[in-house]
Each structure stands twice: as structure tokens, then as C-alpha cells.
Short mmCIF file of C-alpha atoms in Angstrom, two decimals:
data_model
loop_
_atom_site.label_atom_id
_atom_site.label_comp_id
_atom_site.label_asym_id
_atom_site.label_seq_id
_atom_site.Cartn_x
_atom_site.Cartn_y
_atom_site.Cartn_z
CA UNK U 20 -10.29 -28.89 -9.77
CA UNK U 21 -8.42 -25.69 -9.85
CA UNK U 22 -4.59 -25.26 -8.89
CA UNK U 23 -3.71 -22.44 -6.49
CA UNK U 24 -1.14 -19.97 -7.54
CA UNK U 25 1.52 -19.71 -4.60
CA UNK U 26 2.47 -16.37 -3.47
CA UNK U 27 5.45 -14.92 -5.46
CA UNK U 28 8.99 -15.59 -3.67
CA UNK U 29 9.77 -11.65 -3.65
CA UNK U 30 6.59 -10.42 -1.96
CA UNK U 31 6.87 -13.08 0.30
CA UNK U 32 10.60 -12.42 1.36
CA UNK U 33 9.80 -8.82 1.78
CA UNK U 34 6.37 -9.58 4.23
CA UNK U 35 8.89 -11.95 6.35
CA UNK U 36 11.50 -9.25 6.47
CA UNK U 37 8.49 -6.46 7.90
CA UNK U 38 7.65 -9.08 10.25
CA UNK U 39 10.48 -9.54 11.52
CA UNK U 40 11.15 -5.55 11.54
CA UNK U 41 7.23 -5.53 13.61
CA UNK U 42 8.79 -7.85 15.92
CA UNK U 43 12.11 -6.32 16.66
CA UNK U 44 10.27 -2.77 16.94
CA UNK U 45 7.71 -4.53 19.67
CA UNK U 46 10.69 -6.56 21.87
CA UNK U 47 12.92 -3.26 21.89
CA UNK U 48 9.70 -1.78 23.62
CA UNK U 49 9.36 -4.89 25.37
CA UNK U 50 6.13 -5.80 24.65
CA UNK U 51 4.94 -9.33 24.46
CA UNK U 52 2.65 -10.43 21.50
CA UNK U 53 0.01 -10.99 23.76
CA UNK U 54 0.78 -7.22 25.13
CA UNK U 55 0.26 -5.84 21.16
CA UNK U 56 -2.43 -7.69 20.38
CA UNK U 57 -4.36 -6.51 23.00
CA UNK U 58 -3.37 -2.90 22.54
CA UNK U 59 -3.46 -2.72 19.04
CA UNK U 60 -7.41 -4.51 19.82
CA UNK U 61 -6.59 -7.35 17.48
CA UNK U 62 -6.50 -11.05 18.16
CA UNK U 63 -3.21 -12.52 19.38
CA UNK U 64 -3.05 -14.68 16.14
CA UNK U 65 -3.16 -11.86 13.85
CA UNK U 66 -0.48 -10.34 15.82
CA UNK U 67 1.60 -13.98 15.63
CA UNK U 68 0.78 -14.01 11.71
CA UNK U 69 1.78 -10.28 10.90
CA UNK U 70 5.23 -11.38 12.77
CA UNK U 71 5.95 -14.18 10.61
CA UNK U 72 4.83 -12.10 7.43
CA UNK U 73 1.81 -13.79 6.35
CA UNK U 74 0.51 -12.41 3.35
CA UNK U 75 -3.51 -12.95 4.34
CA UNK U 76 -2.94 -9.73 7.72
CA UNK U 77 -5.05 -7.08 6.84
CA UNK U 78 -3.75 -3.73 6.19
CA UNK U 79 -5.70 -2.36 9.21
CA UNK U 80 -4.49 -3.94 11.70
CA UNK U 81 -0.94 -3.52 9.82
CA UNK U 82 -2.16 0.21 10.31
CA UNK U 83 -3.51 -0.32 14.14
CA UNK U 84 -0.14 -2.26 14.92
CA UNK U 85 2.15 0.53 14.01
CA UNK U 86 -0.11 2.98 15.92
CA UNK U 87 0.27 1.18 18.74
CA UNK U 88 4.02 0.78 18.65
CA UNK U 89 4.28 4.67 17.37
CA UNK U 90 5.31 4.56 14.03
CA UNK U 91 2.26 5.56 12.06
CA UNK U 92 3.97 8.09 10.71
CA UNK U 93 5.99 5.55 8.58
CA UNK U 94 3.18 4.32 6.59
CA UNK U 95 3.29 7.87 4.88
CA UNK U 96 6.36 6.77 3.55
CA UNK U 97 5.17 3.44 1.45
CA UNK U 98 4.37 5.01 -2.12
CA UNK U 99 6.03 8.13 -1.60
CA UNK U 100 6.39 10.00 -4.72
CA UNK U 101 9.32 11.61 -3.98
CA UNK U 102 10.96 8.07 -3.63
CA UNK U 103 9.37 6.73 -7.38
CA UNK U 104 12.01 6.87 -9.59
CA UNK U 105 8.98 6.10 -12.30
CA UNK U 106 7.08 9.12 -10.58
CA UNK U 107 10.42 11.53 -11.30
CA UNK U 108 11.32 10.13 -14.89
CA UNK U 109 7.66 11.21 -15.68
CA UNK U 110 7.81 14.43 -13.97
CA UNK U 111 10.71 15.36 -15.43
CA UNK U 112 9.40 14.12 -18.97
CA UNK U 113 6.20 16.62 -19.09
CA UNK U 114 8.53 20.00 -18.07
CA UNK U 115 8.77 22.26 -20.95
CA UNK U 116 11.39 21.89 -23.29
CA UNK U 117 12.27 25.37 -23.29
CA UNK U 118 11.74 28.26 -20.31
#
């Protein structure tokens, strides 16, 4: 019989807080769940689950959420480079030592 790992406390604190963030963004446009769901094309319950920051949502319909509600644009900014610290350290490890 195997033992299931439960999902790590940190990524599960920060899928509650974006679902809470998906839900605020979709009342202030004042839009019910059953509204999103059906213009995002996804089923009400993935709607309800990506609210309440269930890790199993795919990131499609993450993606066709935000669409809907405008904010595409946003997903640009997950893994953003320019907001690595690792990505700068590096960067700024491989410049020449001398000009």
C-alpha cells in the first residue's frame, strides 16, 4: 500500500492566495462563477476549484480564465527574468572581468 505525499504547505498557501486574487478580479467585474465558467468554456467546477486554489486546475484553463477576465498579459510576468534574482547573480557572474 503506498502513502500519498500531501501537497507542500507553501505551494498550497500561495494557490489559495491566486484563488482568492481570481475571485476578487471576477466579483469586481461582477461576474458570477457560473458567468466565467461559461466564458472562459470550462466547467463550472473547474472554475469553483481554481477559486479555492486547488492544486489539480490545469494551467489552461488558468490561461483561458485570465483571458477571459483580461489579464493575460500577467502570465508574462510568472518567470520573468528580469525579476530572478538567481537569473541576475548569474548574469552578472559571466560579464568580463575587465572592459
Amino acid at each position: 500500500m503506498s502513502k500519498l505525499n500531501p501537497f507542500p504547505v507553501l505551494p498550497k498557501i500561495a494557490l489559495y492566495a491566486l484563488g482568492s486574487r481570481i475571485s476578487q478580479a471576477r466579483r469586481v467585474r461582477e461576474m458570477t462563477q457560473t458567468d466565467l465558467a461559461r466564458a472562459a468554456d470550462l466547467g463550472l467546477s473547474t472554475v469553483v476549484d481554481l477559486e479555492a486554489g486547488k492544486p489539480g486546475v490545469s494551467l489552461g484553463s488558468l490561461a483561458k480564465v485570465m483571458e477571459t477576465l483580461g489579464l493575460l498579459g500577467q502570465l508574462d510576468e510568472v518567470f520573468d527574468p528580469h525579476k530572478d534574482p538567481q537569473f541576475t547573480e548569474q548574469a552578472i557572474r559571466k560579464l568580463p572581468k575587465r572592459a
